[in-house]
PDB file of C-alpha atoms in Angstrom:
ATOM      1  CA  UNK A   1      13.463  32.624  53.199  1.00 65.00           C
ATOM      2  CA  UNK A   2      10.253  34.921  53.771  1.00 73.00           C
ATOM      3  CA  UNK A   3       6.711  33.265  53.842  1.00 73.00           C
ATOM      4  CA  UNK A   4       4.854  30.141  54.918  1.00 73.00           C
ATOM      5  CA  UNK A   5       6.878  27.522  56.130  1.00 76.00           C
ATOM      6  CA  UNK A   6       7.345  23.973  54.307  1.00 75.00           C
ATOM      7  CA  UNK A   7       8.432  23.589  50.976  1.00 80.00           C
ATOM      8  CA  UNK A   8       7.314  25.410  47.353  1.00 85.00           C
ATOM      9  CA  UNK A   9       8.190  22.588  44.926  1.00 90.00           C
ATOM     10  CA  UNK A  10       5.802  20.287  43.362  1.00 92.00           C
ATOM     11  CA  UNK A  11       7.741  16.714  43.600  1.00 95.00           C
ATOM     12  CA  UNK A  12       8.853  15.264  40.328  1.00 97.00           C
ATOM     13  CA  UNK A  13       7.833  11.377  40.108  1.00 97.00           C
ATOM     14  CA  UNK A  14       9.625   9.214  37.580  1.00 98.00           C
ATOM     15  CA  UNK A  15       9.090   5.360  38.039  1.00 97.00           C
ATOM     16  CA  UNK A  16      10.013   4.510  41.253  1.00 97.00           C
ATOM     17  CA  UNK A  17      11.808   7.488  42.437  1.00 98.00           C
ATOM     18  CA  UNK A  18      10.796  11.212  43.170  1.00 98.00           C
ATOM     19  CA  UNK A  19      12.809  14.164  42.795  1.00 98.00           C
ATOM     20  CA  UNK A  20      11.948  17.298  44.980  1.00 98.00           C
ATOM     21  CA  UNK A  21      14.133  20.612  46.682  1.00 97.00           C
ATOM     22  CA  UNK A  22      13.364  22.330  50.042  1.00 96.00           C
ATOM     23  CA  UNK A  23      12.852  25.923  50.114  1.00 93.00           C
ATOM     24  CA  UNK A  24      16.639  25.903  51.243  1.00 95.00           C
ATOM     25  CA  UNK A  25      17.993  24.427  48.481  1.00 96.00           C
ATOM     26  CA  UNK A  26      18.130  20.610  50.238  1.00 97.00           C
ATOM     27  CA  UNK A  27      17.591  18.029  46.974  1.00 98.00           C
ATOM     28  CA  UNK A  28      16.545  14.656  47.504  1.00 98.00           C
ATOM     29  CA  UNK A  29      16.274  11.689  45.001  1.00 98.00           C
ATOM     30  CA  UNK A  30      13.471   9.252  47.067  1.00 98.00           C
ATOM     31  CA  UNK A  31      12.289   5.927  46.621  1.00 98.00           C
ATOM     32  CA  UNK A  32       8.635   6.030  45.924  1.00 97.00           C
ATOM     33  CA  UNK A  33       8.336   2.027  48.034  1.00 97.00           C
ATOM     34  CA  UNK A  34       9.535   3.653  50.996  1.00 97.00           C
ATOM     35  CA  UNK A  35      10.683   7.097  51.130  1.00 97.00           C
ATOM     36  CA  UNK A  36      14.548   6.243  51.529  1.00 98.00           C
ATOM     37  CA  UNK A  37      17.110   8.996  50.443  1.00 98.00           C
ATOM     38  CA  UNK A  38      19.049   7.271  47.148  1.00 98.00           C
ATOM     39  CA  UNK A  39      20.712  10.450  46.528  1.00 98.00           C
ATOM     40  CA  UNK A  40      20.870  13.970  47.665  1.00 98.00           C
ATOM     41  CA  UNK A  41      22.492  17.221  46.841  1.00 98.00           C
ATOM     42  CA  UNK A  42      23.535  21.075  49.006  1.00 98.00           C
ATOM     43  CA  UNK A  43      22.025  23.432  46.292  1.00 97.00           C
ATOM     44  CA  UNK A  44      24.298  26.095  48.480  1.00 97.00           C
ATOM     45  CA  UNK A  45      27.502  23.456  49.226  1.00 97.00           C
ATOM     46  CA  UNK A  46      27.851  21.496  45.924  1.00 97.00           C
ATOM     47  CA  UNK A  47      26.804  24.641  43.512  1.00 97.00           C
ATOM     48  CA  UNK A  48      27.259  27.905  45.036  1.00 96.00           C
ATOM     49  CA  UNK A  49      23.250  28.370  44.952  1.00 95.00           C
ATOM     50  CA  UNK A  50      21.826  31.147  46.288  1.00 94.00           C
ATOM     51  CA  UNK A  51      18.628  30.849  47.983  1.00 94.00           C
ATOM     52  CA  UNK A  52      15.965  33.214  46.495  1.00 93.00           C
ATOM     53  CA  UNK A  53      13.775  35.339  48.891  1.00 92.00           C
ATOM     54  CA  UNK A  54      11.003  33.264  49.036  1.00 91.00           C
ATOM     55  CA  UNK A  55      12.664  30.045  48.695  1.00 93.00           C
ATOM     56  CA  UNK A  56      13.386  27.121  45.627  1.00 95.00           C
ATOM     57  CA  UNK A  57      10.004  26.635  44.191  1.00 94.00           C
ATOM     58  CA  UNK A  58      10.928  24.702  40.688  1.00 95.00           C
ATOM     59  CA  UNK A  59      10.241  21.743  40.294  1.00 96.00           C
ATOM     60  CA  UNK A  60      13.072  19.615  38.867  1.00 98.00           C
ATOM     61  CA  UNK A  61      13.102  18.488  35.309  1.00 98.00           C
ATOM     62  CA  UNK A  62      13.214  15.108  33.623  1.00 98.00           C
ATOM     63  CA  UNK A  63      14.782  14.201  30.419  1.00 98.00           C
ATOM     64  CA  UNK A  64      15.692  10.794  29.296  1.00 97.00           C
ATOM     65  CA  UNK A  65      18.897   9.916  32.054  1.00 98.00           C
ATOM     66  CA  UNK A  66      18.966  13.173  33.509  1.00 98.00           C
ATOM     67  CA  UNK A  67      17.485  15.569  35.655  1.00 98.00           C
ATOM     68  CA  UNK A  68      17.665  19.200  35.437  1.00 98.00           C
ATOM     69  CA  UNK A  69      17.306  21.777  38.309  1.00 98.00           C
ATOM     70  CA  UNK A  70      17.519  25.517  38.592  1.00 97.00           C
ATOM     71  CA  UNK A  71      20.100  26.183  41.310  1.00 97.00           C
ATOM     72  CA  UNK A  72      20.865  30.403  40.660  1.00 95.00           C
ATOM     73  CA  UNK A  73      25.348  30.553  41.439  1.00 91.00           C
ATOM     74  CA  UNK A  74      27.576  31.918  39.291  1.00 93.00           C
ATOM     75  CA  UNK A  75      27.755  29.419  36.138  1.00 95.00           C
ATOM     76  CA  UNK A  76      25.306  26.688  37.874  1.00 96.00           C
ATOM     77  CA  UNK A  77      21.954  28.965  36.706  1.00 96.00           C
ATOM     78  CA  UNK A  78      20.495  25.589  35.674  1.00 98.00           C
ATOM     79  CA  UNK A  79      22.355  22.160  36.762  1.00 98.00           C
ATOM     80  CA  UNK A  80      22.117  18.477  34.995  1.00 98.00           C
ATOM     81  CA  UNK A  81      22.495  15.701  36.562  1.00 98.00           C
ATOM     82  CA  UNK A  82      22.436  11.598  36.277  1.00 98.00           C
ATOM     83  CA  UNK A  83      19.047  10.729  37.487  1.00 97.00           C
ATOM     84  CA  UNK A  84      20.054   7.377  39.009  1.00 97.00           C
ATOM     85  CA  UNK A  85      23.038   8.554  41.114  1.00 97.00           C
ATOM     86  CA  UNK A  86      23.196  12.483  40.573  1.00 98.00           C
ATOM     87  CA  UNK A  87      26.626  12.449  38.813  1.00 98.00           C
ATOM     88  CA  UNK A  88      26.774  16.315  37.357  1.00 98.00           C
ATOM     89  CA  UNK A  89      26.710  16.339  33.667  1.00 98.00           C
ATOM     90  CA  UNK A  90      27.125  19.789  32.996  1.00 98.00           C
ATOM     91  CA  UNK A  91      26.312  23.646  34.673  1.00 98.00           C
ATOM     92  CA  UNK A  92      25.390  26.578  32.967  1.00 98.00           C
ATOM     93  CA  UNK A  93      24.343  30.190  33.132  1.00 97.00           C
ATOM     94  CA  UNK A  94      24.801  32.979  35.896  1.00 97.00           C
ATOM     95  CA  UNK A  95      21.100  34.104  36.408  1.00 96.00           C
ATOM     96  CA  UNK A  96      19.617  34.286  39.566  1.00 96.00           C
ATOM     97  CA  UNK A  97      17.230  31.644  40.343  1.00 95.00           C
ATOM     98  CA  UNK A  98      13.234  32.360  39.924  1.00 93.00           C
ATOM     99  CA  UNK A  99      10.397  30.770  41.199  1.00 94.00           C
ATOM    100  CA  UNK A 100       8.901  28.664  38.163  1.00 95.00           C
ATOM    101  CA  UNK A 101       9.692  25.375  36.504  1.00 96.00           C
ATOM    102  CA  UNK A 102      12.419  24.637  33.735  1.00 97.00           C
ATOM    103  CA  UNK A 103      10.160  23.184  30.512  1.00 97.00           C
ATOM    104  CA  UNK A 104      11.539  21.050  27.526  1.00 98.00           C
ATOM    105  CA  UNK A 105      10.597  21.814  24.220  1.00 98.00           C
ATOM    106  CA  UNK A 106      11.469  20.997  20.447  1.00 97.00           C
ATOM    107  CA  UNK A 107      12.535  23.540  17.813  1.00 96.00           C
ATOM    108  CA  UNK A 108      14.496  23.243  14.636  1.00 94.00           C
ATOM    109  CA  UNK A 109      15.710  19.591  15.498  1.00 95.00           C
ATOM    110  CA  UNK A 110      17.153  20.477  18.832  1.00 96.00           C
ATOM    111  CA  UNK A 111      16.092  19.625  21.797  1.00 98.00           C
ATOM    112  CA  UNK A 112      15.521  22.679  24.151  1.00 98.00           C
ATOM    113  CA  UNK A 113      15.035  24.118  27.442  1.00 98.00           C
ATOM    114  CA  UNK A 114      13.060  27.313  28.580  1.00 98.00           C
ATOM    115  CA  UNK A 115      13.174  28.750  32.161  1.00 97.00           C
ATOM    116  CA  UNK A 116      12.376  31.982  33.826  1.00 96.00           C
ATOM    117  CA  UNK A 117      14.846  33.077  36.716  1.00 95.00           C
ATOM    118  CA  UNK A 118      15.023  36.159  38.218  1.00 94.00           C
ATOM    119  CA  UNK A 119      15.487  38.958  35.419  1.00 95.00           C
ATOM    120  CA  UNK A 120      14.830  37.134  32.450  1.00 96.00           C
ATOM    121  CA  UNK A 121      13.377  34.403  29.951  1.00 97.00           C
ATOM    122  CA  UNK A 122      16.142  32.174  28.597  1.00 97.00           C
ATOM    123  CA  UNK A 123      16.139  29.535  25.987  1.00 97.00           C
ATOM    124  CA  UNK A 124      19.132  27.188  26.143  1.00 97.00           C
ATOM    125  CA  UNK A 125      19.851  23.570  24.521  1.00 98.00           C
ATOM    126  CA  UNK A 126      19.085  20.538  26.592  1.00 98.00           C
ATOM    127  CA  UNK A 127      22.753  19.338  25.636  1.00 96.00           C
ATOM    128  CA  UNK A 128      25.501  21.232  27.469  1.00 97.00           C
ATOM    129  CA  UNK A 129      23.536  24.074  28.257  1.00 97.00           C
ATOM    130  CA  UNK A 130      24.283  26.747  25.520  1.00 97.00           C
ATOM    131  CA  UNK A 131      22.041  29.971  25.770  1.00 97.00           C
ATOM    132  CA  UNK A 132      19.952  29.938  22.765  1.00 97.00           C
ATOM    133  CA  UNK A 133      18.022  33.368  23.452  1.00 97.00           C
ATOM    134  CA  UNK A 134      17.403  35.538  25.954  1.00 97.00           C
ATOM    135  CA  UNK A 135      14.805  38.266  26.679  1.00 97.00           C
ATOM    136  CA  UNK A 136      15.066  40.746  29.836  1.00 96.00           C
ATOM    137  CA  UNK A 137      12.135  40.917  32.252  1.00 96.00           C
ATOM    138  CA  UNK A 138      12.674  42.515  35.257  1.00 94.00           C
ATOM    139  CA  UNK A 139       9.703  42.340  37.824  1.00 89.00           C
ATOM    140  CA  UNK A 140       8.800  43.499  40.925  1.00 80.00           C
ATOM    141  CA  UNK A 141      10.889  41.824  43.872  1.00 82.00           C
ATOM    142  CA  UNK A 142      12.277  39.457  41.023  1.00 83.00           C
ATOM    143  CA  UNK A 143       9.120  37.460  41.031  1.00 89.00           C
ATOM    144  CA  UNK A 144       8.684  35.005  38.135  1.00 93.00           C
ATOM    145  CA  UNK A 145       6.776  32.514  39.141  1.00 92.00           C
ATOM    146  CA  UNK A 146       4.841  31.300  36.618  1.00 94.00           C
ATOM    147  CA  UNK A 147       6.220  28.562  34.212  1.00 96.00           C
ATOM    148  CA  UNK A 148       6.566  29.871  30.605  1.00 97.00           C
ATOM    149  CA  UNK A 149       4.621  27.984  28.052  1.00 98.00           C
ATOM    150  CA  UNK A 150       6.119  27.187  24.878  1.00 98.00           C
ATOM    151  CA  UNK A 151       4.155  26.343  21.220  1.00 97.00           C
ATOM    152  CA  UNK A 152       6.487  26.396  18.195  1.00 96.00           C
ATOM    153  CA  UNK A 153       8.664  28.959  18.126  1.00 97.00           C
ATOM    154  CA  UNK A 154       7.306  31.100  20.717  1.00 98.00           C
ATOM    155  CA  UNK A 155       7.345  31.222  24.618  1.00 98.00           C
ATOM    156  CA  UNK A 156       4.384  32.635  26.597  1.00 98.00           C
ATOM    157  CA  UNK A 157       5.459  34.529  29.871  1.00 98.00           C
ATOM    158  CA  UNK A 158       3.335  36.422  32.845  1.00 97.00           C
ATOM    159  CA  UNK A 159       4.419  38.160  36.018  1.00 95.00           C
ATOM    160  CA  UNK A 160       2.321  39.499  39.187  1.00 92.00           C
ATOM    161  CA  UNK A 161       2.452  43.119  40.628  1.00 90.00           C
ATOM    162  CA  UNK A 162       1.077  44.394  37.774  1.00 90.00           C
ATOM    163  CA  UNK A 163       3.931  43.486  35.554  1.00 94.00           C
ATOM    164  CA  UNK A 164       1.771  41.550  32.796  1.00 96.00           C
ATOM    165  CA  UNK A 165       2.453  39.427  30.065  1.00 97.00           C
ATOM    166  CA  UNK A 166       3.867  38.702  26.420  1.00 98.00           C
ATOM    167  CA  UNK A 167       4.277  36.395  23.627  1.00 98.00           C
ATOM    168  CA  UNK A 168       7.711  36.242  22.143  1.00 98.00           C
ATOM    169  CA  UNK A 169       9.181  34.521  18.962  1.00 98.00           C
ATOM    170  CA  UNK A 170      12.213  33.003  19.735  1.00 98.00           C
ATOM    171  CA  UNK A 171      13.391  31.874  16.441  1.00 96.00           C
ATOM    172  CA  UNK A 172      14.746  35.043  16.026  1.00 89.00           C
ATOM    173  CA  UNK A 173      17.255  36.139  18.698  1.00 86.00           C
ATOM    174  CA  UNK A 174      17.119  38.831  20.695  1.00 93.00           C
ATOM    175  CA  UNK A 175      13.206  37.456  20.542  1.00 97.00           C
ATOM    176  CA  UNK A 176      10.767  39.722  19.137  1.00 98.00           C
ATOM    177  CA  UNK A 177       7.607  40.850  21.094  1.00 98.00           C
ATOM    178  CA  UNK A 178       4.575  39.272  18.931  1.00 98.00           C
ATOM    179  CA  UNK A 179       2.042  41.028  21.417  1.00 98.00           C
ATOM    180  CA  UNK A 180       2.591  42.344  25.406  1.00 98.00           C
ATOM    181  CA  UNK A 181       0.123  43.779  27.753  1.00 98.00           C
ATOM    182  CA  UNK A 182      -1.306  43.924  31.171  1.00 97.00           C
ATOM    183  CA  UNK A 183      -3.922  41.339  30.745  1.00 98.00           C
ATOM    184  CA  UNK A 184      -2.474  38.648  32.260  1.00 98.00           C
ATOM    185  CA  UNK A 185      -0.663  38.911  35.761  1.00 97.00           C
ATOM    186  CA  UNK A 186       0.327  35.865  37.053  1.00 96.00           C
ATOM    187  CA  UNK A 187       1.132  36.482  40.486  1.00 89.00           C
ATOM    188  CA  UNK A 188       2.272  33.059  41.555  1.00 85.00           C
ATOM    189  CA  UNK A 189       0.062  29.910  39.295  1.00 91.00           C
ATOM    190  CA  UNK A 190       0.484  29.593  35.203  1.00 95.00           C
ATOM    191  CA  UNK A 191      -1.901  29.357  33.006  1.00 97.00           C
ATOM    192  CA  UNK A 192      -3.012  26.445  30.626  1.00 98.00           C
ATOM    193  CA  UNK A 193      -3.160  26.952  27.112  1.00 98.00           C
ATOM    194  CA  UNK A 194      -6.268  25.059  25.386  1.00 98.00           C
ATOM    195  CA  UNK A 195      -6.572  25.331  22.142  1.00 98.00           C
ATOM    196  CA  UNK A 196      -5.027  27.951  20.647  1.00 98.00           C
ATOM    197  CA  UNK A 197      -6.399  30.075  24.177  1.00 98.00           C
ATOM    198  CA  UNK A 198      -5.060  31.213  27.080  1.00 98.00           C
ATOM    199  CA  UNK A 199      -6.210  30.109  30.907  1.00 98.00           C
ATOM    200  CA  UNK A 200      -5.400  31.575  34.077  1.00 97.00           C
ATOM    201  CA  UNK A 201      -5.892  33.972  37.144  1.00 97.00           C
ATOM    202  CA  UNK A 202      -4.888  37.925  35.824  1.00 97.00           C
ATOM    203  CA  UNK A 203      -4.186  38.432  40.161  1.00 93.00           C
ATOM    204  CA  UNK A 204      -8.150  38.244  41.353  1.00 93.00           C
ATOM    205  CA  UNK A 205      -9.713  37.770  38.404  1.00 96.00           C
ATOM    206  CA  UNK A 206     -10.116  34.212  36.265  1.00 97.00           C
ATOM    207  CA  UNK A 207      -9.769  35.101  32.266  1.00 98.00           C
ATOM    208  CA  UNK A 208      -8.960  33.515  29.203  1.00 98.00           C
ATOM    209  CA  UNK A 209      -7.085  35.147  26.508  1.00 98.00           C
ATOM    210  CA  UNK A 210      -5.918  34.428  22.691  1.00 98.00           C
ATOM    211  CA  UNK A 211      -3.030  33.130  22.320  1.00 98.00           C
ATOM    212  CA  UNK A 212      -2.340  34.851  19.035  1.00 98.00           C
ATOM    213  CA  UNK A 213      -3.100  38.132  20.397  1.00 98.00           C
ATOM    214  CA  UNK A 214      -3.376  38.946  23.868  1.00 98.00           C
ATOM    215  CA  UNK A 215      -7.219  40.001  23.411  1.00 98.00           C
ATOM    216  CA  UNK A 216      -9.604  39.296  26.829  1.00 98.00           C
ATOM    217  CA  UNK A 217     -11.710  36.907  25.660  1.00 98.00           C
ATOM    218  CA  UNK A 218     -13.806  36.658  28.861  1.00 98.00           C
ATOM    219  CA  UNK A 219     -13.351  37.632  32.661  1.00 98.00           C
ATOM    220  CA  UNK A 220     -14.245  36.314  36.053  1.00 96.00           C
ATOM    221  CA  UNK A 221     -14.164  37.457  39.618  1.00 95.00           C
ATOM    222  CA  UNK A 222     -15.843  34.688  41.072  1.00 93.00           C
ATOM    223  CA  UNK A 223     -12.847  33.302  42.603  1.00 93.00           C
ATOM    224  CA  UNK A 224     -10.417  35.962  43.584  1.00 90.00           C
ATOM    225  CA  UNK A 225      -7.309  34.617  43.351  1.00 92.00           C
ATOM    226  CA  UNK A 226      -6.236  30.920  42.419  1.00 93.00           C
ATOM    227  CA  UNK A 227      -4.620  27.785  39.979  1.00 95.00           C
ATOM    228  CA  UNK A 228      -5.942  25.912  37.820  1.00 96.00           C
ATOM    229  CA  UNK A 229      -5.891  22.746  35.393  1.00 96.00           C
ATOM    230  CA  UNK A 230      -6.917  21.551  32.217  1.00 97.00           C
ATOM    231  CA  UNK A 231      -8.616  18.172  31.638  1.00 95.00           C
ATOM    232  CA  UNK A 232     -11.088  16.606  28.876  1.00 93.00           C
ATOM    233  CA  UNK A 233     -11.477  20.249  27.504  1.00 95.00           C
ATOM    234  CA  UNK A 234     -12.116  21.323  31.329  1.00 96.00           C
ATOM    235  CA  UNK A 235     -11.420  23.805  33.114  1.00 97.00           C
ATOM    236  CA  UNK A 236     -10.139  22.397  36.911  1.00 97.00           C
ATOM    237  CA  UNK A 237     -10.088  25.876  39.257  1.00 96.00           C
ATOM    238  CA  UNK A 238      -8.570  26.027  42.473  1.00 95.00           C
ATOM    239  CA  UNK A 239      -9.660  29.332  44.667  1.00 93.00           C
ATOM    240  CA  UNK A 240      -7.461  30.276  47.134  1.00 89.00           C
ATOM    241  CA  UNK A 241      -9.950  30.317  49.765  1.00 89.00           C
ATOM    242  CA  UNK A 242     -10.691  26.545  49.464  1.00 91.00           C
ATOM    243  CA  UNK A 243     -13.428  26.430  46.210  1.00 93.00           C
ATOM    244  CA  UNK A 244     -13.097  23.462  43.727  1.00 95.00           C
ATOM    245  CA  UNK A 245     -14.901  24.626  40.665  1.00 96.00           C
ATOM    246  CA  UNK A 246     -15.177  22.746  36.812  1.00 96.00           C
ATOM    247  CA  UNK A 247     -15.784  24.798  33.774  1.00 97.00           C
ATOM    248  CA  UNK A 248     -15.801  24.652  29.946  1.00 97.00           C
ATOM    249  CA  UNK A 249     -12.387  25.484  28.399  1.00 98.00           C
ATOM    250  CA  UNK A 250     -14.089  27.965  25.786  1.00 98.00           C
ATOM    251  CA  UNK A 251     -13.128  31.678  24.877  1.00 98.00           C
ATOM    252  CA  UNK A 252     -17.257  32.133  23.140  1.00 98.00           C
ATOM    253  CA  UNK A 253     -18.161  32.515  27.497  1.00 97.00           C
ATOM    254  CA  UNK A 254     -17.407  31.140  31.112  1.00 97.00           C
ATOM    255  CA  UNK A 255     -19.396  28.806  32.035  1.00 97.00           C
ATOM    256  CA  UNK A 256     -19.212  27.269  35.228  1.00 97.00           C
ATOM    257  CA  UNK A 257     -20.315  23.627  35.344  1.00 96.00           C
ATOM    258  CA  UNK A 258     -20.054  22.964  39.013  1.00 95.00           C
ATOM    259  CA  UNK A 259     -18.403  24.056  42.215  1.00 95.00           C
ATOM    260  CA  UNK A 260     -18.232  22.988  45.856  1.00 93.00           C
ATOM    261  CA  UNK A 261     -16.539  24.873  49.041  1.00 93.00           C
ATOM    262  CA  UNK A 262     -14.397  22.239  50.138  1.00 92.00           C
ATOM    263  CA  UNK A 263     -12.041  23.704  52.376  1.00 90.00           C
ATOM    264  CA  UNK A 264     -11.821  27.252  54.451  1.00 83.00           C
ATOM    265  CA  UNK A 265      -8.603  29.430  55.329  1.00 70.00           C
ATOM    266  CA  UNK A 266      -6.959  30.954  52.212  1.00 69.00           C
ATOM    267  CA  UNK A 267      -3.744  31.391  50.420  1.00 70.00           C
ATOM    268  CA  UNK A 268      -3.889  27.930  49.149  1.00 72.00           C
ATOM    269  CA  UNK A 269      -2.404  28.334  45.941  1.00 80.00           C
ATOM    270  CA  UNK A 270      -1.178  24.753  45.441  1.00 87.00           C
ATOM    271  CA  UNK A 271      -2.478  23.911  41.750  1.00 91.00           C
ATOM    272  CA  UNK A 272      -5.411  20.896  41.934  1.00 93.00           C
ATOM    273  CA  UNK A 273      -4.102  17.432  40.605  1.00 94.00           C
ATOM    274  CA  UNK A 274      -6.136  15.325  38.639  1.00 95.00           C
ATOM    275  CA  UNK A 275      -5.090  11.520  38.892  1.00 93.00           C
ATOM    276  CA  UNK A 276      -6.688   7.984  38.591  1.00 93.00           C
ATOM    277  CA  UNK A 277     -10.208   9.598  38.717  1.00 94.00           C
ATOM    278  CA  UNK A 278      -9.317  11.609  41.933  1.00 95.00           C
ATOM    279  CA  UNK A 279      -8.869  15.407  42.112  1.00 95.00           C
ATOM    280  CA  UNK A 280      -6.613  16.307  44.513  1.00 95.00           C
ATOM    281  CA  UNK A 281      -6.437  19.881  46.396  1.00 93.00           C
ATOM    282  CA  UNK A 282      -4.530  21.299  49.046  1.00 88.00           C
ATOM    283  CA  UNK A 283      -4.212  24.026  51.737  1.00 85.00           C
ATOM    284  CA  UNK A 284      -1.252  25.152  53.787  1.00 81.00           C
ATOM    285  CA  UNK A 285      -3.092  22.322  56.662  1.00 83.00           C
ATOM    286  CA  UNK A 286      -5.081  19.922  54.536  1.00 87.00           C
ATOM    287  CA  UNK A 287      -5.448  17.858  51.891  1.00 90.00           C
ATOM    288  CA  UNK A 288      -8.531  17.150  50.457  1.00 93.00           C
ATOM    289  CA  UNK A 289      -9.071  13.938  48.020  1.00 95.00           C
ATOM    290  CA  UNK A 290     -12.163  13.773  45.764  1.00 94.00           C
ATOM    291  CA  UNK A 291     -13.329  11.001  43.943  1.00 93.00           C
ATOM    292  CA  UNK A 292     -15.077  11.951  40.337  1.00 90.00           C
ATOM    293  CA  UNK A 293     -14.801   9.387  38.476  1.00 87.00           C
ATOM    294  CA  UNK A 294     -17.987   9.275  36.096  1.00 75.00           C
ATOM    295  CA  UNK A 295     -18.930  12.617  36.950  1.00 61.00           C
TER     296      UNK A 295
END
């Protein structure tokens, strides 16, 4: 695959074990004690995967005894497996993989999955895999990265390249468009939604937007491109040129609260991680571990 070397997943952790794919499609079940392999899987040899330009970049998906990957072959779109030994449970779908994250939701008593590969915004059920709903979105170089965010019965999506963004309502199917615009470009990280609001970086520029609309609430360009997090009604911003910043989560104004250049270089687009007290941030070289606790 194109781009920086190393891998484009964020590691799934689930008691003692951690789940995480290579940009090539190499899935590993760890032990978190010691790092051993307790499992693995060929995305390419065991289900026809085919590697996406840039690489896997989903993370893999929990739920109850399973876990869930997005592997892109003909009828293994998405993949679940036994989490303790991978035994496959079931395969589904012929879409071509993306780069965001499968989510789990609830609607109408079923349990539910939403993911966003290549052309396309799919809803299926959690239990064998059945396509739900599906609504076409074709980008630029087949870039979805961002993970859709589901409330109710709609499913928030944004692409980069100028593609833009919608809210859909998914209880109907094909889904009808509640609101779409350009307002929101998510080239790579999502956003959060707080509060009946929308979070995120529109390409260079930080914004918030209603959820129930798609109106700008506010804009900034402080930080050019970047990720971000939500916490205790906080806004945690990542710049991709190494800034930590907090700020309120409010659509009345931004309001930074404080910031810090932590790092240099650029393209570091990893999201930050809150944990324990500790905010976490990365670039392609470092890592950088803050402790805030009582701040």
């Amino acid at each position: 695959p194109n781009g920086y070397h190393g891998t484009r997943c964020t590691p799934t952790v689930d008691g003692d074990r951690v789940y995480t794919v290579s940009r090539e499609g190499d899935f590993f079940c760890l032990s978190t004690k010691d790092g051993k392999v307790l499992w693995s899987k060929d995305f390419k040899k065991d289900f026809n995967g085919k590697v996406p330009m840039w690489g896997y970049s989903g993370s893999p998906l929990i739920e109850k005894n399973l876990v869930l990957v997005e592997v892109g072959g003909l009828g293994t779109s998405v993949v679940a497996m036994t989490k303790d030994k991978g035994t496959l449970v079931w395969k589904n779908g012929n879409d071509p993989v993306g780069y965001s994250s499968l989510v789990a939701y609830d609607y109408n008593n079923q349990r539910s999955l939403a993911l966003f590969p290549k052309d396309a915004v799919v809803g299926r059920l959690m239990a064998g895999g059945k396509e739900l709903w599906r609504f076409s979105w074709k980008t630029s170089y087949g870039v979805n990265a961002a993970t859709p965010i589901v409330k109710d019965d709609k499913v928030f999506i944004s692409s980069g390249y100028n593609y833009g963004c919608a809210l859909l309502q998914f209880s109907q199917s094909p889904p009808k468009v509640v609101w779409q615009n350009k307002n929101m470009r998510n080239h790579v990280n999502s956003c959060v939604l707080w509060q009946n609001h929308l979070y995120g970086f529109d390409e260079g520029e930080l914004k918030c937007l209603s959820w129930d609309t798609g109106e700008v609430k506010w804009g900034s360009k402080s930080y050019g491109k970047g990720s971000l997090t939500l916490a205790d009604g906080k806004l945690i911003i990542w710049s991709a040129n190494g800034k930590l910043a907090v700020a309120e989560a409010s659509p009345d104004a931004f309001k930074e609260i404080s910031s810090a250049q932590i790092l240099g270089g650029k393209d570091t687009w990893a999201a930050p991680v809150l944990a324990n007290g500790k905010i976490y941030c990365r670039s392609l070289e470092s890592l950088v571990c803050l402790d805030v606790k009582g701040q």
